[in-house]
Short mmCIF file of C-alpha atoms in Angstrom, two decimals:
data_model
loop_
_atom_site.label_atom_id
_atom_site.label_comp_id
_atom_site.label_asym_id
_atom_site.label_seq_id
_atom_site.Cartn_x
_atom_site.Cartn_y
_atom_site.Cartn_z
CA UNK A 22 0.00 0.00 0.00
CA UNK A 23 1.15 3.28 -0.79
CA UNK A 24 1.86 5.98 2.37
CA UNK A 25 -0.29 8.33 3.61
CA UNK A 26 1.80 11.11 2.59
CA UNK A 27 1.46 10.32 -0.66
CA UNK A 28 -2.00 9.70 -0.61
CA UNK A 29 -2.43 13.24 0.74
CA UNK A 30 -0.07 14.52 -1.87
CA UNK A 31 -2.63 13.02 -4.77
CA UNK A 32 -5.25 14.64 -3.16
CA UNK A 33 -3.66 17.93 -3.42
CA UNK A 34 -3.00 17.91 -7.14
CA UNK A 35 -6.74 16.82 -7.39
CA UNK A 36 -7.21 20.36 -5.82
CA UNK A 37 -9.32 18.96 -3.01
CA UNK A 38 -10.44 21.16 -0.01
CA UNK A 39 -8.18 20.97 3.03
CA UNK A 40 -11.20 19.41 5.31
CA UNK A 41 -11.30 16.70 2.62
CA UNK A 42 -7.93 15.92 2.76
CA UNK A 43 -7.56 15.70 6.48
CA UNK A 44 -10.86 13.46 6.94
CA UNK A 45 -8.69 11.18 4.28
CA UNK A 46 -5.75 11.58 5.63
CA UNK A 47 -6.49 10.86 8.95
CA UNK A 48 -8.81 7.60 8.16
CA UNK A 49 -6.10 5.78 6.13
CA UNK A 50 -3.32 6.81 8.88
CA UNK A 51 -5.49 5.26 11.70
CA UNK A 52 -5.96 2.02 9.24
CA UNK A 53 -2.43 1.67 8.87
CA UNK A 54 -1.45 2.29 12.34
CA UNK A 55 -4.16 -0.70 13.06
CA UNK A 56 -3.15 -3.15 10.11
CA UNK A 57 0.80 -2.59 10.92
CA UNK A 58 3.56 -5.25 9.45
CA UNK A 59 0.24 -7.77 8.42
CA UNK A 60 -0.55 -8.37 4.70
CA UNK A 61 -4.04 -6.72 3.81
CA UNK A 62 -6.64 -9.08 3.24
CA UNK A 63 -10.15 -9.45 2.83
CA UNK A 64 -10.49 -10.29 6.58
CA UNK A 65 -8.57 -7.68 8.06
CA UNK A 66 -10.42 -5.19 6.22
CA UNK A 67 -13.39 -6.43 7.26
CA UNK A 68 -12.46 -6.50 10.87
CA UNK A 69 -11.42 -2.94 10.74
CA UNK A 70 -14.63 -1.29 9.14
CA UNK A 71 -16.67 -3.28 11.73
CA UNK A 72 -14.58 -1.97 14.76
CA UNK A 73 -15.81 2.08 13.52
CA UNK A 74 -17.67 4.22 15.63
CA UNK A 75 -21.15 3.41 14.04
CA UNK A 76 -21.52 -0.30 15.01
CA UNK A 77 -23.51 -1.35 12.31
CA UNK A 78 -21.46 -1.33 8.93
CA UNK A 79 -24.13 -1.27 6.07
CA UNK A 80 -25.04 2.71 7.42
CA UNK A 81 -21.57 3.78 7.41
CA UNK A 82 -20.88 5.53 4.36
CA UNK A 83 -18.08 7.76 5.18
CA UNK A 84 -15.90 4.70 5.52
CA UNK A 85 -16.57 2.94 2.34
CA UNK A 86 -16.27 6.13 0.45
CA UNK A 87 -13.05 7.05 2.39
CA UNK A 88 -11.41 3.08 1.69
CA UNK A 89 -12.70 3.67 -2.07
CA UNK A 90 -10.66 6.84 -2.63
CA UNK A 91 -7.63 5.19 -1.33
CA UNK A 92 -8.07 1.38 -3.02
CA UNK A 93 -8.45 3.56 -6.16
CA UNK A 94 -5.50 5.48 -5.97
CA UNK A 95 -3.45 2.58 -4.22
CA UNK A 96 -4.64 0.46 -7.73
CA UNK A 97 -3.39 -3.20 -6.38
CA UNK A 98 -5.54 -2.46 -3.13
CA UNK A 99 -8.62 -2.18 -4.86
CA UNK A 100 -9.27 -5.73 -5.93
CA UNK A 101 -9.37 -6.43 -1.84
CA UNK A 102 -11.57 -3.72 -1.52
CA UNK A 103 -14.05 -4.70 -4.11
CA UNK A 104 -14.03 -8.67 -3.05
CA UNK A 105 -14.62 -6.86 0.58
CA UNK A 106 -17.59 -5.16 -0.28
CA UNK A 107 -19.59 -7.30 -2.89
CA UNK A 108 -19.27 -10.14 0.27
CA UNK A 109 -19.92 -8.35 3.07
CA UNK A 110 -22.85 -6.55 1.56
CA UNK A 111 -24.23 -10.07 -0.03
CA UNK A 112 -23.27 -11.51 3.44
CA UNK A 113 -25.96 -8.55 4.41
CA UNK A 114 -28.48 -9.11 2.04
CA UNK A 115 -28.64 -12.80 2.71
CA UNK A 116 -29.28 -12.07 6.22
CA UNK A 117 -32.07 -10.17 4.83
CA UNK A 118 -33.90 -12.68 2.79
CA UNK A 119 -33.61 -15.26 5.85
CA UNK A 120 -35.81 -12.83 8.15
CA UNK A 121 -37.95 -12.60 5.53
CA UNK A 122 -38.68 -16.19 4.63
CA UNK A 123 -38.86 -17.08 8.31
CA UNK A 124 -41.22 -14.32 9.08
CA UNK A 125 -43.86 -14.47 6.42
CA UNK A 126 -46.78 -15.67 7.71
CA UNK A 127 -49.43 -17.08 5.19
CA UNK A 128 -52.37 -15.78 5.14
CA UNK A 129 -55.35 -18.83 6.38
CA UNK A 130 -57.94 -19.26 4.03
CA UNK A 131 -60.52 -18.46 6.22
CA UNK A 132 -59.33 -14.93 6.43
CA UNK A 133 -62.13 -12.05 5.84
CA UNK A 134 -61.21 -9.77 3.17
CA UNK A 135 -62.08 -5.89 4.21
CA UNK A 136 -64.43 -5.40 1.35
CA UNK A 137 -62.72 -1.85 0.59
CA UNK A 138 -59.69 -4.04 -0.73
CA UNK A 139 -61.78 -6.68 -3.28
CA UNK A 140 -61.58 -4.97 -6.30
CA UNK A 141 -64.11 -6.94 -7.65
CA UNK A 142 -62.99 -9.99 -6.50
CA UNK A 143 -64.77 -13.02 -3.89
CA UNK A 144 -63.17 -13.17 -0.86
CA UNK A 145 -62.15 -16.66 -1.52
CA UNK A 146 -60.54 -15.20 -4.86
CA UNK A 147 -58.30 -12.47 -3.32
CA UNK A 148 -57.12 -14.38 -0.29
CA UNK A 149 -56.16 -17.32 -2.71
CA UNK A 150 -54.54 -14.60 -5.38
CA UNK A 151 -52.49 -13.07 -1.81
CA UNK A 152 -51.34 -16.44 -1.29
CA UNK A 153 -49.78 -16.67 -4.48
CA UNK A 154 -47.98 -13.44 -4.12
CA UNK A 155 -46.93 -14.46 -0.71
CA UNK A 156 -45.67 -17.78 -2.20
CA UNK A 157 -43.94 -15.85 -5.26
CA UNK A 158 -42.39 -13.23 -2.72
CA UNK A 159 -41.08 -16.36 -0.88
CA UNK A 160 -39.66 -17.74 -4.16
CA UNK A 161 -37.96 -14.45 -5.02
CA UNK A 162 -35.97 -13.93 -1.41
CA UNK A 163 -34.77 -17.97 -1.39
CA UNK A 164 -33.39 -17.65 -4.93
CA UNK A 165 -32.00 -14.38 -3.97
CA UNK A 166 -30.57 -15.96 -0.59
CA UNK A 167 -28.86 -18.78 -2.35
CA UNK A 168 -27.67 -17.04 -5.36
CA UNK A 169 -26.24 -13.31 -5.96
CA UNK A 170 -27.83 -10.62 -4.29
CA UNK A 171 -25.86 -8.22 -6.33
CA UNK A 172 -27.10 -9.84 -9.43
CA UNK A 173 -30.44 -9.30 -8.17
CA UNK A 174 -29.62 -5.78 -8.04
CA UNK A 175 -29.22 -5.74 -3.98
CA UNK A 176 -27.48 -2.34 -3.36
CA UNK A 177 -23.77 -1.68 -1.66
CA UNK A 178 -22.18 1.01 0.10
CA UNK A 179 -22.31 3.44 -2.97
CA UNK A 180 -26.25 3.23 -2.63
CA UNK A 181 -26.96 3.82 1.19
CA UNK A 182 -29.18 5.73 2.32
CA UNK A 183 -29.99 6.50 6.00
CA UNK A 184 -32.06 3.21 6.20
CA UNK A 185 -29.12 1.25 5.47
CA UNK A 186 -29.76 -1.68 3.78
CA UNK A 187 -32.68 -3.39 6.19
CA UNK A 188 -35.30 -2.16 3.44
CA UNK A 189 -37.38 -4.83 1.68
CA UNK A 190 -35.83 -3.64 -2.16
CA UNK A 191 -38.71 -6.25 -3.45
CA UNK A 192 -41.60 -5.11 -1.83
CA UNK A 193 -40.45 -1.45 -2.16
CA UNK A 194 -40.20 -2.10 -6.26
CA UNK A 195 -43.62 -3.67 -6.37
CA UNK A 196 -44.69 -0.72 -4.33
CA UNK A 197 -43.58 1.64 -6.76
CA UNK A 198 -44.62 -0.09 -9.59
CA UNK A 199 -48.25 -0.13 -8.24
CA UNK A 200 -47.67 3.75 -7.24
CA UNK A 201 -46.58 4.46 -10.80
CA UNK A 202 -48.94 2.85 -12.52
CA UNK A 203 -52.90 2.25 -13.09
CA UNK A 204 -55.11 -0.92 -12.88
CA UNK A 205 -56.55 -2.13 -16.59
CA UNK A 206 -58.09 -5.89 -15.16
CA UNK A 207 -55.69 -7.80 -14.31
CA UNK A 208 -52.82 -5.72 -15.62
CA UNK A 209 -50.88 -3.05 -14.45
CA UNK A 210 -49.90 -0.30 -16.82
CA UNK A 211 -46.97 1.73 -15.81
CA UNK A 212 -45.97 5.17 -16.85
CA UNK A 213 -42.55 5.13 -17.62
CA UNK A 214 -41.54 8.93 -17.02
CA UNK A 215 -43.45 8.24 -13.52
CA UNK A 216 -41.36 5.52 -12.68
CA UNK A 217 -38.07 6.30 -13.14
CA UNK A 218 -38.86 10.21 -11.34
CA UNK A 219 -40.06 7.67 -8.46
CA UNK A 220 -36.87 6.89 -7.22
CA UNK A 221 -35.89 10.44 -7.64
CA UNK A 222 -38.39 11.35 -4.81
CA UNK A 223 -37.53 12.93 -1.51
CA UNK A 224 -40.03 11.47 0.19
CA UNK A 225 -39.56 8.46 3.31
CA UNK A 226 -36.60 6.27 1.93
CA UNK A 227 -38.00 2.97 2.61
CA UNK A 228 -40.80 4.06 -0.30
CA UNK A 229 -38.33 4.46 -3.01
CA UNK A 230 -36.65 1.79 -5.05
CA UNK A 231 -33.46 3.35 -5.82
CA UNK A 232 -30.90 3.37 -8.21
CA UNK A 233 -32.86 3.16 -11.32
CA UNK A 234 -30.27 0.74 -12.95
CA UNK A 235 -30.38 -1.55 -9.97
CA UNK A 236 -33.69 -1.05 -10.04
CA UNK A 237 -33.75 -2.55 -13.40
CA UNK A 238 -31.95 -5.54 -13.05
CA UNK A 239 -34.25 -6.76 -10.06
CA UNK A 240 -37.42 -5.95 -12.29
CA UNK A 241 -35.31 -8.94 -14.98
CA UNK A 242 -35.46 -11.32 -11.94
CA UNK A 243 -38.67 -11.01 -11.03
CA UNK A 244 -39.19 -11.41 -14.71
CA UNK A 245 -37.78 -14.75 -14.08
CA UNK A 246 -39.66 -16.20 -11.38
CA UNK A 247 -43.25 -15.85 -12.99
CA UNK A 248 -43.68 -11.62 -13.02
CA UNK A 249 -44.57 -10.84 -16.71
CA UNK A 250 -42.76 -7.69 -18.05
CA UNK A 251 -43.90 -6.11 -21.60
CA UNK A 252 -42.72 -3.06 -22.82
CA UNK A 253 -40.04 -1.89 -20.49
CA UNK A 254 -37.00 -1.70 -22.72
CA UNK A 255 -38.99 -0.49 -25.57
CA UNK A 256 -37.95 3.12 -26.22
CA UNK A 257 -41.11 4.17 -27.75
CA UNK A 258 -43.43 2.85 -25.96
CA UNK A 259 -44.40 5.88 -22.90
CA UNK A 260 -45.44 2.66 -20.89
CA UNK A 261 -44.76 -0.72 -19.81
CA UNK A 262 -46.90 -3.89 -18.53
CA UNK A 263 -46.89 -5.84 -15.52
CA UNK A 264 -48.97 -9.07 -15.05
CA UNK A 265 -48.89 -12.22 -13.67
CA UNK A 266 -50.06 -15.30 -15.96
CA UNK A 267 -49.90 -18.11 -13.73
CA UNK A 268 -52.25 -16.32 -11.14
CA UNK A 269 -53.78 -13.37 -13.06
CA UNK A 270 -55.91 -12.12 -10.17
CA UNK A 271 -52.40 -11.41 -7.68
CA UNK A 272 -52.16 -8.49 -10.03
CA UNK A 273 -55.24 -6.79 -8.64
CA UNK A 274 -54.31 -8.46 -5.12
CA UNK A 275 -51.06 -6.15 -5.39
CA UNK A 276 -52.88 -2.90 -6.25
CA UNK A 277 -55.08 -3.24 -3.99
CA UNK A 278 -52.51 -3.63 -1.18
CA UNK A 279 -50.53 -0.87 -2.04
CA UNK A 280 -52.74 1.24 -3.30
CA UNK A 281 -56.49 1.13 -1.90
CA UNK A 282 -55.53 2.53 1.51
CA UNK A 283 -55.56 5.40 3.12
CA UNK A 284 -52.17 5.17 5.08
CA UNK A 285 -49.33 5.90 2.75
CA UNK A 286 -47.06 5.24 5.53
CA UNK A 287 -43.93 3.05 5.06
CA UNK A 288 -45.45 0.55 7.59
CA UNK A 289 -47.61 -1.90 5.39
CA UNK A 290 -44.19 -2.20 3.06
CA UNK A 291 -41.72 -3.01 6.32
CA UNK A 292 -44.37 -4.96 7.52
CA UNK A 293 -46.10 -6.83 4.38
CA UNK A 294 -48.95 -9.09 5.86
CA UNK A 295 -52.02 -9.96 4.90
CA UNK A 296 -53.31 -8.66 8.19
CA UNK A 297 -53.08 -5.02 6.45
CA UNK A 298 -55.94 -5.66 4.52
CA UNK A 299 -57.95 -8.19 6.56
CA UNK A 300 -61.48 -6.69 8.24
CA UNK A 301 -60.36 -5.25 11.45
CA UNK A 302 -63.80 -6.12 12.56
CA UNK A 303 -62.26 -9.51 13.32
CA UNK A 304 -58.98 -8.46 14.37
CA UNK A 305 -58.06 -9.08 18.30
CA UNK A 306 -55.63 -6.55 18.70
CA UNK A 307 -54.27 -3.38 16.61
CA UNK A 308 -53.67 -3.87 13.34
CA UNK A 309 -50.01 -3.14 13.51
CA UNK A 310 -49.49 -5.43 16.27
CA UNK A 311 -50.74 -8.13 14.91
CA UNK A 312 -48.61 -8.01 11.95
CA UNK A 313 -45.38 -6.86 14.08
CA UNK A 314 -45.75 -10.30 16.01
CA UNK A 315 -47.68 -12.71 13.71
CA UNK A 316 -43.84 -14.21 12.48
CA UNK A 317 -42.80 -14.59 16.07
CA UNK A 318 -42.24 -17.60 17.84
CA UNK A 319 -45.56 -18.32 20.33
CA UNK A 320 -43.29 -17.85 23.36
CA UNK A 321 -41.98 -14.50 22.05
CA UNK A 322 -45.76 -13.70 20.89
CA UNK A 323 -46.60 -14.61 24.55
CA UNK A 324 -44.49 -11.65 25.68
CA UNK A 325 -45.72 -9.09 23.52
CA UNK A 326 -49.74 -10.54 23.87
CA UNK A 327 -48.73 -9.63 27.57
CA UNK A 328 -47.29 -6.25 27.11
CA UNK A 329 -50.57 -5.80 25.12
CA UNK A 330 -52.83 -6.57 27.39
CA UNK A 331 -51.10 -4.65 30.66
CA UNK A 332 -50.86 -1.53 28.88
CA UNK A 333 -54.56 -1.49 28.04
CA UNK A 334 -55.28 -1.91 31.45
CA UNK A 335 -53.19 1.02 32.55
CA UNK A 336 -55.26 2.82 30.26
CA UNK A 337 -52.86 3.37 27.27
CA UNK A 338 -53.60 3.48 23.74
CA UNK A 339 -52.25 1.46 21.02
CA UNK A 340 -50.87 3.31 18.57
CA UNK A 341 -50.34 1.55 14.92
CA UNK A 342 -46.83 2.84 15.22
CA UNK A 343 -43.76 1.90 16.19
CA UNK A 344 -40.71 3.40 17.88
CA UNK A 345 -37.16 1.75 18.20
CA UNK A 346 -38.71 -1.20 16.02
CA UNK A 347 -41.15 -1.63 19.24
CA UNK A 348 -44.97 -1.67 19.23
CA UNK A 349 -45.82 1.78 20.79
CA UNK A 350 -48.26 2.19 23.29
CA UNK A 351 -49.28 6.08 24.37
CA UNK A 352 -50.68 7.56 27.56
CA UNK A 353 -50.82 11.30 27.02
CA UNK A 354 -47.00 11.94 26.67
CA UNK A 355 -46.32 8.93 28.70
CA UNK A 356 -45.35 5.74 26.71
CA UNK A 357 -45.07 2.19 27.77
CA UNK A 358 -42.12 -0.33 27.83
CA UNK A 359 -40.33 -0.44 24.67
CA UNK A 360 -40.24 -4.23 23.62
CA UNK A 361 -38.94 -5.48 20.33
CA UNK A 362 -35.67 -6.12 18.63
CA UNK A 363 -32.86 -4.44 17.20
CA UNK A 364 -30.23 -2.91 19.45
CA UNK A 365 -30.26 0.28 18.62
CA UNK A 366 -32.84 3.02 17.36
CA UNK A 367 -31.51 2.93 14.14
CA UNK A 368 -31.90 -0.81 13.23
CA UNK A 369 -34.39 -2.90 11.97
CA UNK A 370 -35.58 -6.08 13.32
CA UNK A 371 -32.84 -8.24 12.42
CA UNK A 372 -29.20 -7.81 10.32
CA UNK A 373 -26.97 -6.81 12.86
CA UNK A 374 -28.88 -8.08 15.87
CA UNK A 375 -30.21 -11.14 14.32
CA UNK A 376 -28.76 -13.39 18.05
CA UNK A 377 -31.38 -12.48 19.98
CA UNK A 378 -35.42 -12.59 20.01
CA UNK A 379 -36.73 -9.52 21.97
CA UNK A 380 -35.10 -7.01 23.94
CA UNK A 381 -36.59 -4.40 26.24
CA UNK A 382 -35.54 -0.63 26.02
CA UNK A 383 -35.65 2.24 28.58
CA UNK A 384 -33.53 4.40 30.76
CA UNK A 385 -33.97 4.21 34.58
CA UNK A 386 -32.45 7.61 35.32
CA UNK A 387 -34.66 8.10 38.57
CA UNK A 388 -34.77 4.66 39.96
CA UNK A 389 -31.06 4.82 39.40
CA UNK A 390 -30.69 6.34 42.81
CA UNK A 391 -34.18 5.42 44.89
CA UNK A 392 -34.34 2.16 43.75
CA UNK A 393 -30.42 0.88 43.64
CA UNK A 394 -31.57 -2.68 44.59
CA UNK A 395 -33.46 -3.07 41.31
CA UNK A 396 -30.40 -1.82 38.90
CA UNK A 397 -28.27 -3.96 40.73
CA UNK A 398 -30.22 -6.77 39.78
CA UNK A 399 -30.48 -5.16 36.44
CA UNK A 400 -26.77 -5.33 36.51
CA UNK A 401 -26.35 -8.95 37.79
CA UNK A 402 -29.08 -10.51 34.82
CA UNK A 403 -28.21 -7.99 32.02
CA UNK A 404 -24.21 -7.66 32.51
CA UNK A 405 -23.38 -6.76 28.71
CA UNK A 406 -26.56 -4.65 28.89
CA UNK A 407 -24.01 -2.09 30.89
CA UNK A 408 -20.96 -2.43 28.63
CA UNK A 409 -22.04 -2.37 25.19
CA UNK A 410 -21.20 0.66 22.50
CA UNK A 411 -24.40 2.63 23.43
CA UNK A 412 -22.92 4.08 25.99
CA UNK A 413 -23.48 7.41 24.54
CA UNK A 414 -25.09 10.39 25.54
CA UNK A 415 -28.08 10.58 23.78
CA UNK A 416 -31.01 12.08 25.78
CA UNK A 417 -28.97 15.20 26.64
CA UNK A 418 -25.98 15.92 24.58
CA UNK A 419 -27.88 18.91 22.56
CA UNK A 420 -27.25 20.23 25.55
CA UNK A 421 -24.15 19.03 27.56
CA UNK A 422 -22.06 18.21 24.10
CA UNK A 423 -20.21 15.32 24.29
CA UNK A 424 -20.19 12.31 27.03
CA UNK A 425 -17.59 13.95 28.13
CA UNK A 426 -19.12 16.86 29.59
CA UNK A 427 -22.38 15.42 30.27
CA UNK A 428 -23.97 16.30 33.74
CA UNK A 429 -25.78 12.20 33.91
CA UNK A 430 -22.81 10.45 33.44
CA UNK A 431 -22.33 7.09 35.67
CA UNK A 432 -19.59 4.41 35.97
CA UNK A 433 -21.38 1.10 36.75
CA UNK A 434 -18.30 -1.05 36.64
CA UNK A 435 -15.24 0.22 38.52
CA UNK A 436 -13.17 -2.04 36.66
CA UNK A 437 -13.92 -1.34 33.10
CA UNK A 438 -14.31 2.29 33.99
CA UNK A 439 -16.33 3.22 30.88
CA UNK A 440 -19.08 6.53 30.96
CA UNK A 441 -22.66 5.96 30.45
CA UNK A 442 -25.34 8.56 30.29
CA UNK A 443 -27.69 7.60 32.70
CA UNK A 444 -30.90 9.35 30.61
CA UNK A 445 -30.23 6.83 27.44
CA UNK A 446 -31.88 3.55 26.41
CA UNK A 447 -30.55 0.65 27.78
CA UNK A 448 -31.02 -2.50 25.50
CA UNK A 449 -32.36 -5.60 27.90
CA UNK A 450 -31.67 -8.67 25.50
CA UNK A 451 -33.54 -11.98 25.42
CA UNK A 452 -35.57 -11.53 28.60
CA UNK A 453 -37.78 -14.33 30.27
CA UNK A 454 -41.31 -13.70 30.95
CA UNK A 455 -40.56 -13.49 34.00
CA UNK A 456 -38.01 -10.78 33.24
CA UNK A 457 -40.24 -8.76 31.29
CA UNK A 458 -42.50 -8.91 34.27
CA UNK A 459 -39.85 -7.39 35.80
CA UNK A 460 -38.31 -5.18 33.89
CA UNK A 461 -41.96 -3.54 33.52
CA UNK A 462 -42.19 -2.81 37.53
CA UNK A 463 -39.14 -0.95 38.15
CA UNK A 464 -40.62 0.99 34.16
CA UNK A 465 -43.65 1.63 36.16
CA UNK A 466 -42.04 3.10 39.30
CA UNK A 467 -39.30 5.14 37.16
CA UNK A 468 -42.22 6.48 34.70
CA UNK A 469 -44.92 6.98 37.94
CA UNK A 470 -47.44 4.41 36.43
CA UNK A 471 -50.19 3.40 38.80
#
């Protein structure tokens, strides 16, 4: 590898700006000081980028972009840094498709249809036709699982936006093909101009299937496995066709889904179930919930049935939102116990946190000090709970600045004397029941629930 100083040096000619050339400069001089005498591979690069401050490597674009710069000017290092991406970012993407195979639930065939979503259809039509598309959607992630996700047109680190890469890049394309486009029987006829300003949009992320070439090239393997394409690489044709032969009737299925509602939210495409357009007439709980917790394993579901059920009787409302990747249950400004997974705000339900089934989430920053008993058995049960990388301060640092200078600092562990603002979340993973039941009375006495 070539030295820093000369890195800086090409940077110079290239008449970069001096901020530019000391974030550089400064990244690749840290990377060598780690890597040292040892031979740059694959694996050591790897190891590096997931030791940055972020914690969760498929968000942190600075990185890539500042390894690309100096792989391309290095010229031998860039064939590591290529093979480094394309696997960890298919190593990503194949997490991806597991979740979603595992959590699909299919819809039961005795399922009642809300009759704003038939189209026309019996109800015994559309949930058969949903079945399909559930069954197709299942085809789709497996091949893409055991295959190529970047020949399915997954996207790497060039592509990231601030959802990372935990977006559903198939149901978001169907999505926008369905937004784009108008219902003729059972096809769908797409405007072309339409579709490709869709991904230009600066609307929520996780609605847009972007790039457009990517885009593309995951349209070609859908193509593949039964989605019938006419039109699209004709240049003079202002539209282009999308049905579905085998099954015509999962063509109207899909517009109605994504179309004949009026929540425009992100939240039936992060969530796809059929409980988004079953009658809520026969629905137990909220919506939401029930499709949050549907894929869950019945112990897991036990827990959140639970949480469900308390928080009603404390007189909060469910919401049919979610915060942290948790259910979210209000009470005037007060909320309930944060329970879901992920473990931190900004992941998703699996990827980087895909060891552990449910976590809880909340600060304890007054039962802290009147209730030490409780947060040292908090301590004893949770230990990594106190030591991970969240350690920063994020409830008050618009005001304090850094952990540094933060007025709620602690120390819980005298021996691995590391800060931790005592006013952020606190991830609780893979409770009991038991735990949960818990974990929820010291939440009640720190948040003054009766």
């Amino acid at each position: 590898m070539k030295s820093v100083q000369e890195f800086t040096q090409h940077l110079t000619t290239k008449r970069k700006g001096q901020k530019y050339i000391e974030e550089r400069a400064n990244f690749i001089q840290r990377f060598h000081n780690w890597l040292g005498c040892n031979p740059l591979t694959v694996s050591k690069m790897d190891t590096f980028v997931r030791q940055m401050w972020s914690g969760y490597v498929s968000r942190d674009k600075n990185t890539f972009q500042f390894m690309s710069d100096y792989a391309e000017f290095c010229g031998h290092t860039a064939d590591v840094f290529n093979e480094f991406v394309r696997g960890l970012f298919e190593s990503e993407a194949r997490k991806a498709m597991k979740v979603y195979k595992d959590f699909m639930v299919y819809i039961p065939p005795t399922t009642k249809i809300s009759p704003v979503y038939l189209n026309g259809l019996a109800n015994d039509e559309f949930v058969d036709a949903f079945l399909s598309l559930q069954r197709f959607l299942y085809t789709v992630y497996d091949a893409i699982e055991n295959g190529s996700p970047t020949e399915w047109g997954w996207n790497d680190w060039k592509d990231l936006t601030w959802y990372g890469i935990i977006h559903n890049r198939v149901i978001i394309l169907l999505n926008a093909l369905v937004e784009c486009g108008s219902l003729d029987k059972n096809t769908l006829l797409i405007d072309k101009y339409l579709f490709n300003e869709h991904a230009k949009k600066k609307i929520d992320e996780q609605l847009v299937c972007k790039p457009p070439q990517k885009t593309k090239i995951l349209l070609d393997g859908l193509s593949q496995k039964g989605l019938h394409i006419e039109g699209f690489d004709d240049e003079n044709m202002p539209f282009f066709t999308v049905s579905f032969p085998t099954h015509p009737k999962v063509i109207t299925v899909l517009w109605s889904y994504f179309n004949d509602r009026n929540d425009k939210t992100a939240i039936p495409i992060r969530y796809f179930s059929y409980r988004f357009v079953e009658d809520t007439a026969v629905q137990t709980h909220e919506t939401l919930f029930l499709a949050m917790t549907d894929g869950e394993p019945e112990h897991i579901r036990e827990i959140y049935y639970w949480s469900y059920d308390e928080a009603v009787k404390h007189g909060f409302v469910p919401t049919g939102t979610d915060k942290m990747y948790c259910y979210l249950y209000k009470k005037g400004t007060k909320e309930w116990l944060l329970l879901g997974k992920g473990s931190s705000y900004h992941e998703s339900e699996f990827l980087h946190s895909i060891n552990y089934s449910i976590a809880a989430k909340f600060g304890f920053p007054k039962t802290y000090y009147t209730h030490p008993d409780r947060i040292e058995w908090l301590k004893r049960r949770f230990p990594a709970s106190f030591n991970d990388h969240w350690g920063g301060c994020h409830k008050c640092k618009e005001k304090k600045g850094t952990l540094e200078e933060c007025g709620h600092r602690v120390i819980f562990d005298q021996n691995n004397p590391k800060y931790r603002c005592i006013k952020g979340y606190f991830y609780f993973k893979d409770p009991t029941f038991d735990d949960v039941k818990e974990i929820l009375e010291l939440y009640k006495i720190e948040n003054r629930i009766i």
